[in-house]
Amino acid sequence: MPAPRQATLLQCMLAGAMAGTAVDTALFPLDTLKTRLQSKAGFAASGGFRGVYSGLTSAVIGSAPGASMFFVTYEGLKTALTAVMPDAQYAPAVHMMAASGGEIAACFVRVPTEVIKQRMQTKQYGSTTGALRAVIQNEGVLGFYRGYFSTVAREIPFTCIQFPLYEYMKKSYAFATHRARVDPWEAAICGSIAGGIAAGITTPLDVVKTRVMLSQRNPTGIQSSAYYSGIIPTFKRILAEEGPRALFSGIGPRVMWISIGGSIFLGVYEKAKVIVSRE
């Protein structure tokens, strides 16, 4: 049986775009419920179960380029690092570093759309254009990158858990079944399990990221009690004011969303790589 052909970076970019758009569109309501549960204002005040597709336009705009950026960087770094560290014992480290690099690159695209999306999910704005204007007027261009570092601080631990686990499960199952690689549906199951585990563990970091992103800088200089700034100060404040339980707000929808999303995202990605690499 011939060895499977490696997908090119362009093919990985197209596959990632397909996968990212599929997940963000299909599971957007779960993401909305998770964001509202994590909001300082509370679930009901942030919209409850109403308008669960608020902010979908922003998410769709950012999903394809963000996912493409991640997978192009991930696959490129994985290939380069594997050439430097070819031994199997270094595989987990290679996957961690490649995935971390992928997330840092993807966040440059993802964070601006995430800021608009989350603020619309919690009813701070009624339209995408209104949200864009308000951020520029009140916070400037850098306002679109509010929460960038807290997003990266969430994504790196998440991806360092998810991708080595995902790659390990794929490799182990392929070895156990005497095949060169798993089928896309099998990769989807591996992605679901790996994503769910990583999601549960990193929920506190996601809560911190959400609070920082939802905070708006007041142009008068007087900030409200709902204003959060910085990863460590926000973590400490939530812990002091609301207790440890608040750091796990939205864990149910988050684990469900990423478990299902992981299966779709990585399953579609693996399938799309097969499709786009065919001549």
mmCIF file of C-alpha atoms in Angstrom:
data_model
loop_
_atom_site.group_PDB
_atom_site.id
_atom_site.type_symbol
_atom_site.label_atom_id
_atom_site.label_comp_id
_atom_site.label_asym_id
_atom_site.label_seq_id
_atom_site.Cartn_x
_atom_site.Cartn_y
_atom_site.Cartn_z
ATOM 1 C CA MET A 1 0.000 0.000 0.000
ATOM 2 C CA PRO A 2 1.591 3.326 -1.052
ATOM 3 C CA ALA A 3 2.242 5.978 1.587
ATOM 4 C CA PRO A 4 -0.363 8.771 1.709
ATOM 5 C CA ARG A 5 0.623 11.915 -0.147
ATOM 6 C CA GLN A 6 1.317 14.967 2.022
ATOM 7 C CA ALA A 7 -0.980 17.953 1.505
ATOM 8 C CA THR A 8 0.677 21.225 0.468
ATOM 9 C CA LEU A 9 0.402 24.391 2.552
ATOM 10 C CA LEU A 10 -2.127 25.804 0.080
ATOM 11 C CA GLN A 11 -4.230 22.653 0.414
ATOM 12 C CA CYS A 12 -3.973 22.880 4.215
ATOM 13 C CA MET A 13 -5.134 26.504 3.996
ATOM 14 C CA LEU A 14 -8.202 25.559 1.942
ATOM 15 C CA ALA A 15 -8.974 22.597 4.184
ATOM 16 C CA GLY A 16 -8.665 24.754 7.295
ATOM 17 C CA ALA A 17 -10.988 27.390 5.816
ATOM 18 C CA MET A 18 -13.648 24.779 5.078
ATOM 19 C CA ALA A 19 -13.353 23.276 8.544
ATOM 20 C CA GLY A 20 -13.395 26.591 10.412
ATOM 21 C CA THR A 21 -16.455 27.917 8.607
ATOM 22 C CA ALA A 22 -18.351 24.643 9.106
ATOM 23 C CA VAL A 23 -17.786 24.676 12.877
ATOM 24 C CA ASP A 24 -18.452 28.359 13.530
ATOM 25 C CA THR A 25 -21.708 28.292 11.590
ATOM 26 C CA ALA A 26 -23.093 25.012 12.926
ATOM 27 C CA LEU A 27 -22.302 25.559 16.612
ATOM 28 C CA PHE A 28 -22.682 29.312 16.997
ATOM 29 C CA PRO A 29 -25.671 29.147 19.417
ATOM 30 C CA LEU A 30 -23.635 27.077 21.905
ATOM 31 C CA ASP A 31 -20.840 29.636 21.735
ATOM 32 C CA THR A 32 -23.359 32.423 22.420
ATOM 33 C CA LEU A 33 -24.769 30.656 25.489
ATOM 34 C CA LYS A 34 -21.242 30.057 26.803
ATOM 35 C CA THR A 35 -20.308 33.729 26.378
ATOM 36 C CA ARG A 36 -23.471 34.916 28.143
ATOM 37 C CA LEU A 37 -22.888 32.551 31.057
ATOM 38 C CA GLN A 38 -19.374 33.989 31.461
ATOM 39 C CA SER A 39 -20.458 37.642 31.253
ATOM 40 C CA LYS A 40 -20.201 39.787 34.396
ATOM 41 C CA ALA A 41 -23.728 41.107 33.691
ATOM 42 C CA GLY A 42 -25.149 37.617 34.000
ATOM 43 C CA PHE A 43 -26.863 35.214 31.613
ATOM 44 C CA ALA A 44 -30.331 36.810 31.566
ATOM 45 C CA ALA A 45 -29.095 40.412 31.305
ATOM 46 C CA SER A 46 -26.791 39.428 28.443
ATOM 47 C CA GLY A 47 -29.694 38.072 26.395
ATOM 48 C CA GLY A 48 -30.522 34.667 27.861
ATOM 49 C CA PHE A 49 -31.783 32.319 25.171
ATOM 50 C CA ARG A 50 -32.842 35.159 22.875
ATOM 51 C CA GLY A 51 -31.013 36.055 19.673
ATOM 52 C CA VAL A 52 -28.454 33.262 19.888
ATOM 53 C CA TYR A 53 -27.182 34.087 16.391
ATOM 54 C CA SER A 54 -26.175 37.660 17.291
ATOM 55 C CA GLY A 55 -22.639 38.244 16.018
ATOM 56 C CA LEU A 56 -22.696 35.374 13.512
ATOM 57 C CA THR A 57 -21.603 37.636 10.639
ATOM 58 C CA SER A 58 -18.430 38.633 12.475
ATOM 59 C CA ALA A 59 -17.675 34.997 13.334
ATOM 60 C CA VAL A 60 -18.115 33.826 9.746
ATOM 61 C CA ILE A 61 -15.922 36.643 8.409
ATOM 62 C CA GLY A 62 -13.079 35.596 10.709
ATOM 63 C CA SER A 63 -13.493 31.824 10.717
ATOM 64 C CA ALA A 64 -12.061 30.920 7.299
ATOM 65 C CA PRO A 65 -8.951 33.162 7.381
ATOM 66 C CA GLY A 66 -8.340 32.381 11.072
ATOM 67 C CA ALA A 67 -8.536 28.619 10.558
ATOM 68 C CA SER A 68 -6.454 28.844 7.392
ATOM 69 C CA MET A 69 -3.783 30.843 9.211
ATOM 70 C CA PHE A 70 -3.699 28.271 11.999
ATOM 71 C CA PHE A 71 -3.326 25.200 9.791
ATOM 72 C CA VAL A 72 -0.819 26.743 7.378
ATOM 73 C CA THR A 73 1.376 27.729 10.330
ATOM 74 C CA TYR A 74 0.762 24.452 12.180
ATOM 75 C CA GLU A 75 1.584 22.195 9.235
ATOM 76 C CA GLY A 76 4.555 24.322 8.188
ATOM 77 C CA LEU A 77 6.058 24.376 11.678
ATOM 78 C CA LYS A 78 5.328 20.685 12.208
ATOM 79 C CA THR A 79 7.218 19.795 9.013
ATOM 80 C CA ALA A 80 10.150 22.073 9.878
ATOM 81 C CA LEU A 81 10.403 20.946 13.496
ATOM 82 C CA THR A 82 10.102 17.272 12.566
ATOM 83 C CA ALA A 83 13.080 17.688 10.253
ATOM 84 C CA VAL A 84 15.081 19.119 13.173
ATOM 85 C CA MET A 85 13.748 16.634 15.748
ATOM 86 C CA PRO A 86 12.884 13.471 13.781
ATOM 87 C CA ASP A 87 12.872 11.057 16.736
ATOM 88 C CA ALA A 88 9.416 9.843 17.806
ATOM 89 C CA GLN A 89 10.149 10.815 21.421
ATOM 90 C CA TYR A 90 10.043 14.474 20.381
ATOM 91 C CA ALA A 91 6.680 14.214 18.606
ATOM 92 C CA PRO A 92 4.583 15.656 21.497
ATOM 93 C CA ALA A 93 6.949 18.648 21.787
ATOM 94 C CA VAL A 94 6.810 19.181 18.013
ATOM 95 C CA HIS A 95 2.994 19.155 18.050
ATOM 96 C CA MET A 96 2.861 21.542 21.025
ATOM 97 C CA MET A 97 5.249 24.050 19.467
ATOM 98 C CA ALA A 98 3.624 23.840 16.038
ATOM 99 C CA ALA A 99 0.122 24.256 17.468
ATOM 100 C CA SER A 100 1.230 27.150 19.702
ATOM 101 C CA GLY A 101 2.752 28.927 16.719
ATOM 102 C CA GLY A 102 -0.426 28.290 14.762
ATOM 103 C CA GLU A 103 -2.592 29.850 17.489
ATOM 104 C CA ILE A 104 -0.382 32.935 17.862
ATOM 105 C CA ALA A 105 -0.621 33.547 14.099
ATOM 106 C CA ALA A 106 -4.352 32.809 13.916
ATOM 107 C CA CYS A 107 -5.148 35.195 16.773
ATOM 108 C CA PHE A 108 -4.005 38.153 14.674
ATOM 109 C CA VAL A 109 -6.971 37.391 12.420
ATOM 110 C CA ARG A 110 -9.366 35.904 14.967
ATOM 111 C CA VAL A 111 -9.257 38.388 17.859
ATOM 112 C CA PRO A 112 -10.781 41.425 16.094
ATOM 113 C CA THR A 113 -13.759 39.381 14.914
ATOM 114 C CA GLU A 114 -13.998 37.731 18.333
ATOM 115 C CA VAL A 115 -14.233 41.134 20.064
ATOM 116 C CA ILE A 116 -17.141 42.195 17.831
ATOM 117 C CA LYS A 117 -18.799 38.783 18.046
ATOM 118 C CA GLN A 118 -18.747 38.537 21.846
ATOM 119 C CA ARG A 119 -19.983 42.078 22.385
ATOM 120 C CA MET A 120 -22.865 41.438 20.016
ATOM 121 C CA GLN A 121 -23.599 38.117 21.705
ATOM 122 C CA THR A 122 -24.061 39.962 25.001
ATOM 123 C CA LYS A 123 -26.265 42.659 23.394
ATOM 124 C CA GLN A 124 -23.744 45.498 23.761
ATOM 125 C CA TYR A 125 -24.309 46.335 20.099
ATOM 126 C CA GLY A 126 -27.202 45.778 17.734
ATOM 127 C CA SER A 127 -25.320 45.495 14.439
ATOM 128 C CA THR A 128 -21.871 44.663 13.108
ATOM 129 C CA THR A 129 -21.398 48.112 11.547
ATOM 130 C CA GLY A 130 -22.508 49.805 14.780
ATOM 131 C CA ALA A 131 -20.044 47.700 16.743
ATOM 132 C CA LEU A 132 -17.203 48.553 14.359
ATOM 133 C CA ARG A 133 -17.917 52.273 14.611
ATOM 134 C CA ALA A 134 -18.195 52.203 18.411
ATOM 135 C CA VAL A 135 -14.899 50.364 18.891
ATOM 136 C CA ILE A 136 -13.029 52.746 16.575
ATOM 137 C CA GLN A 137 -14.545 55.848 18.216
ATOM 138 C CA ASN A 138 -14.086 54.753 21.831
ATOM 139 C CA GLU A 139 -10.959 52.593 21.736
ATOM 140 C CA GLY A 140 -9.254 53.128 18.408
ATOM 141 C CA VAL A 141 -7.828 50.406 16.180
ATOM 142 C CA LEU A 142 -6.141 48.713 19.158
ATOM 143 C CA GLY A 143 -9.613 48.153 20.612
ATOM 144 C CA PHE A 144 -10.052 45.349 18.090
ATOM 145 C CA TYR A 145 -7.137 43.563 19.748
ATOM 146 C CA ARG A 146 -8.500 43.893 23.273
ATOM 147 C CA GLY A 147 -7.978 40.502 24.855
ATOM 148 C CA TYR A 148 -5.308 39.375 22.372
ATOM 149 C CA PHE A 149 -2.873 38.282 25.068
ATOM 150 C CA SER A 150 -5.589 36.660 27.182
ATOM 151 C CA THR A 151 -6.755 34.805 24.051
ATOM 152 C CA VAL A 152 -3.225 33.588 23.354
ATOM 153 C CA ALA A 153 -2.859 32.667 27.046
ATOM 154 C CA ARG A 154 -5.972 30.514 26.686
ATOM 155 C CA GLU A 155 -5.185 29.037 23.284
ATOM 156 C CA ILE A 156 -1.616 27.890 23.942
ATOM 157 C CA PRO A 157 -2.453 25.655 26.952
ATOM 158 C CA PHE A 158 -5.589 24.470 25.135
ATOM 159 C CA THR A 159 -3.753 23.566 21.963
ATOM 160 C CA CYS A 160 -0.821 22.035 23.897
ATOM 161 C CA ILE A 161 -3.323 19.602 25.388
ATOM 162 C CA GLN A 162 -5.554 19.069 22.366
ATOM 163 C CA PHE A 163 -3.141 18.554 19.473
ATOM 164 C CA PRO A 164 -0.579 16.193 21.032
ATOM 165 C CA LEU A 165 -3.518 14.136 22.356
ATOM 166 C CA TYR A 166 -5.237 14.267 18.963
ATOM 167 C CA GLU A 167 -2.117 13.260 17.046
ATOM 168 C CA TYR A 168 -1.324 10.519 19.566
ATOM 169 C CA MET A 169 -4.814 9.011 19.315
ATOM 170 C CA LYS A 170 -4.731 9.098 15.516
ATOM 171 C CA LYS A 171 -1.314 7.475 15.364
ATOM 172 C CA SER A 172 -2.145 4.859 17.982
ATOM 173 C CA TYR A 173 -5.411 3.866 16.303
ATOM 174 C CA ALA A 174 -3.808 3.712 12.853
ATOM 175 C CA PHE A 175 -1.025 1.522 14.278
ATOM 176 C CA ALA A 176 -3.530 -0.753 16.052
ATOM 177 C CA THR A 177 -5.498 -1.219 12.812
ATOM 178 C CA HIS A 178 -2.357 -1.655 10.651
ATOM 179 C CA ARG A 179 -3.004 1.391 8.474
ATOM 180 C CA ALA A 180 -0.941 4.380 7.361
ATOM 181 C CA ARG A 181 -3.560 6.827 8.634
ATOM 182 C CA VAL A 182 -7.064 6.940 10.074
ATOM 183 C CA ASP A 183 -10.193 7.773 8.115
ATOM 184 C CA PRO A 184 -11.678 11.280 8.471
ATOM 185 C CA TRP A 185 -14.564 10.042 10.644
ATOM 186 C CA GLU A 186 -12.086 8.352 12.981
ATOM 187 C CA ALA A 187 -10.036 11.555 13.133
ATOM 188 C CA ALA A 188 -13.288 13.338 14.020
ATOM 189 C CA ILE A 189 -13.785 11.102 17.070
ATOM 190 C CA CYS A 190 -10.187 11.670 18.161
ATOM 191 C CA GLY A 191 -10.688 15.417 17.748
ATOM 192 C CA SER A 192 -13.886 15.348 19.789
ATOM 193 C CA ILE A 193 -12.282 13.555 22.733
ATOM 194 C CA ALA A 194 -9.118 15.652 22.678
ATOM 195 C CA GLY A 195 -11.061 18.904 22.341
ATOM 196 C CA GLY A 196 -13.475 18.097 25.161
ATOM 197 C CA ILE A 197 -10.669 17.301 27.591
ATOM 198 C CA ALA A 198 -8.724 20.449 26.674
ATOM 199 C CA ALA A 199 -11.870 22.600 26.872
ATOM 200 C CA GLY A 200 -12.726 21.517 30.405
ATOM 201 C CA ILE A 201 -9.215 22.080 31.733
ATOM 202 C CA THR A 202 -8.824 25.548 30.184
ATOM 203 C CA THR A 203 -12.276 26.960 31.030
ATOM 204 C CA PRO A 204 -10.900 29.393 33.693
ATOM 205 C CA LEU A 205 -8.644 30.953 31.045
ATOM 206 C CA ASP A 206 -11.625 31.245 28.726
ATOM 207 C CA VAL A 207 -13.640 33.056 31.411
ATOM 208 C CA VAL A 208 -10.774 35.528 31.913
ATOM 209 C CA LYS A 209 -10.527 36.082 28.152
ATOM 210 C CA THR A 210 -14.274 36.712 27.866
ATOM 211 C CA ARG A 211 -14.344 39.243 30.717
ATOM 212 C CA VAL A 212 -11.419 41.190 29.227
ATOM 213 C CA MET A 213 -12.915 41.199 25.721
ATOM 214 C CA LEU A 214 -16.341 42.330 26.920
ATOM 215 C CA SER A 215 -14.850 45.252 28.853
ATOM 216 C CA GLN A 216 -15.003 48.560 27.033
ATOM 217 C CA ARG A 217 -12.607 51.407 27.699
ATOM 218 C CA ASN A 218 -14.614 54.489 28.679
ATOM 219 C CA PRO A 219 -13.422 57.585 26.750
ATOM 220 C CA THR A 220 -14.008 59.729 29.873
ATOM 221 C CA GLY A 221 -11.387 57.708 31.744
ATOM 222 C CA ILE A 222 -13.862 56.609 34.423
ATOM 223 C CA GLN A 223 -14.273 52.851 34.165
ATOM 224 C CA SER A 224 -17.264 50.900 35.441
ATOM 225 C CA SER A 225 -17.112 47.984 37.867
ATOM 226 C CA ALA A 226 -17.542 45.666 34.870
ATOM 227 C CA TYR A 227 -14.196 46.781 33.406
ATOM 228 C CA TYR A 228 -11.421 44.182 33.421
ATOM 229 C CA SER A 229 -7.827 44.613 32.323
ATOM 230 C CA GLY A 230 -4.942 42.150 32.357
ATOM 231 C CA ILE A 231 -4.890 38.386 32.706
ATOM 232 C CA ILE A 232 -3.622 38.020 36.281
ATOM 233 C CA PRO A 233 -5.634 40.958 37.747
ATOM 234 C CA THR A 234 -8.815 39.648 36.103
ATOM 235 C CA PHE A 235 -8.196 36.117 37.374
ATOM 236 C CA LYS A 236 -7.584 37.368 40.919
ATOM 237 C CA ARG A 237 -10.595 39.677 40.850
ATOM 238 C CA ILE A 238 -13.004 36.955 39.702
ATOM 239 C CA LEU A 239 -11.629 34.650 42.367
ATOM 240 C CA ALA A 240 -11.962 37.290 45.103
ATOM 241 C CA GLU A 241 -15.373 38.680 44.134
ATOM 242 C CA GLU A 242 -17.179 35.601 42.827
ATOM 243 C CA GLY A 243 -15.253 32.580 44.049
ATOM 244 C CA PRO A 244 -13.631 29.636 42.232
ATOM 245 C CA ARG A 245 -16.945 28.471 40.798
ATOM 246 C CA ALA A 246 -17.184 31.567 38.576
ATOM 247 C CA LEU A 247 -13.966 30.548 36.828
ATOM 248 C CA PHE A 248 -15.828 27.528 35.453
ATOM 249 C CA SER A 249 -18.854 29.477 34.206
ATOM 250 C CA GLY A 250 -20.099 28.088 30.916
ATOM 251 C CA ILE A 251 -18.065 24.884 31.172
ATOM 252 C CA GLY A 252 -21.014 22.768 29.989
ATOM 253 C CA PRO A 253 -21.667 24.636 26.724
ATOM 254 C CA ARG A 254 -17.905 25.105 26.206
ATOM 255 C CA VAL A 255 -17.085 21.391 26.511
ATOM 256 C CA MET A 256 -20.108 20.454 24.382
ATOM 257 C CA TRP A 257 -19.299 23.100 21.773
ATOM 258 C CA ILE A 258 -15.630 22.141 21.479
ATOM 259 C CA SER A 259 -16.280 18.390 21.638
ATOM 260 C CA ILE A 260 -18.758 18.603 18.774
ATOM 261 C CA GLY A 261 -16.716 21.337 17.118
ATOM 262 C CA GLY A 262 -13.514 19.322 17.429
ATOM 263 C CA SER A 263 -15.126 16.393 15.639
ATOM 264 C CA ILE A 264 -16.456 18.623 12.849
ATOM 265 C CA PHE A 265 -13.370 20.833 12.610
ATOM 266 C CA LEU A 266 -10.741 18.113 12.514
ATOM 267 C CA GLY A 267 -12.957 15.618 10.677
ATOM 268 C CA VAL A 268 -13.776 18.137 7.931
ATOM 269 C CA TYR A 269 -10.130 19.214 7.876
ATOM 270 C CA GLU A 270 -8.863 15.670 7.328
ATOM 271 C CA LYS A 271 -11.564 14.998 4.712
ATOM 272 C CA ALA A 272 -10.898 18.296 2.950
ATOM 273 C CA LYS A 273 -7.168 17.534 2.820
ATOM 274 C CA VAL A 274 -8.006 14.285 1.024
ATOM 275 C CA ILE A 275 -10.354 16.059 -1.412
ATOM 276 C CA VAL A 276 -8.115 19.014 -2.285
ATOM 277 C CA SER A 277 -4.996 16.853 -2.641
ATOM 278 C CA ARG A 278 -6.568 14.636 -5.315
ATOM 279 C CA GLU A 279 -5.486 15.341 -8.825
#
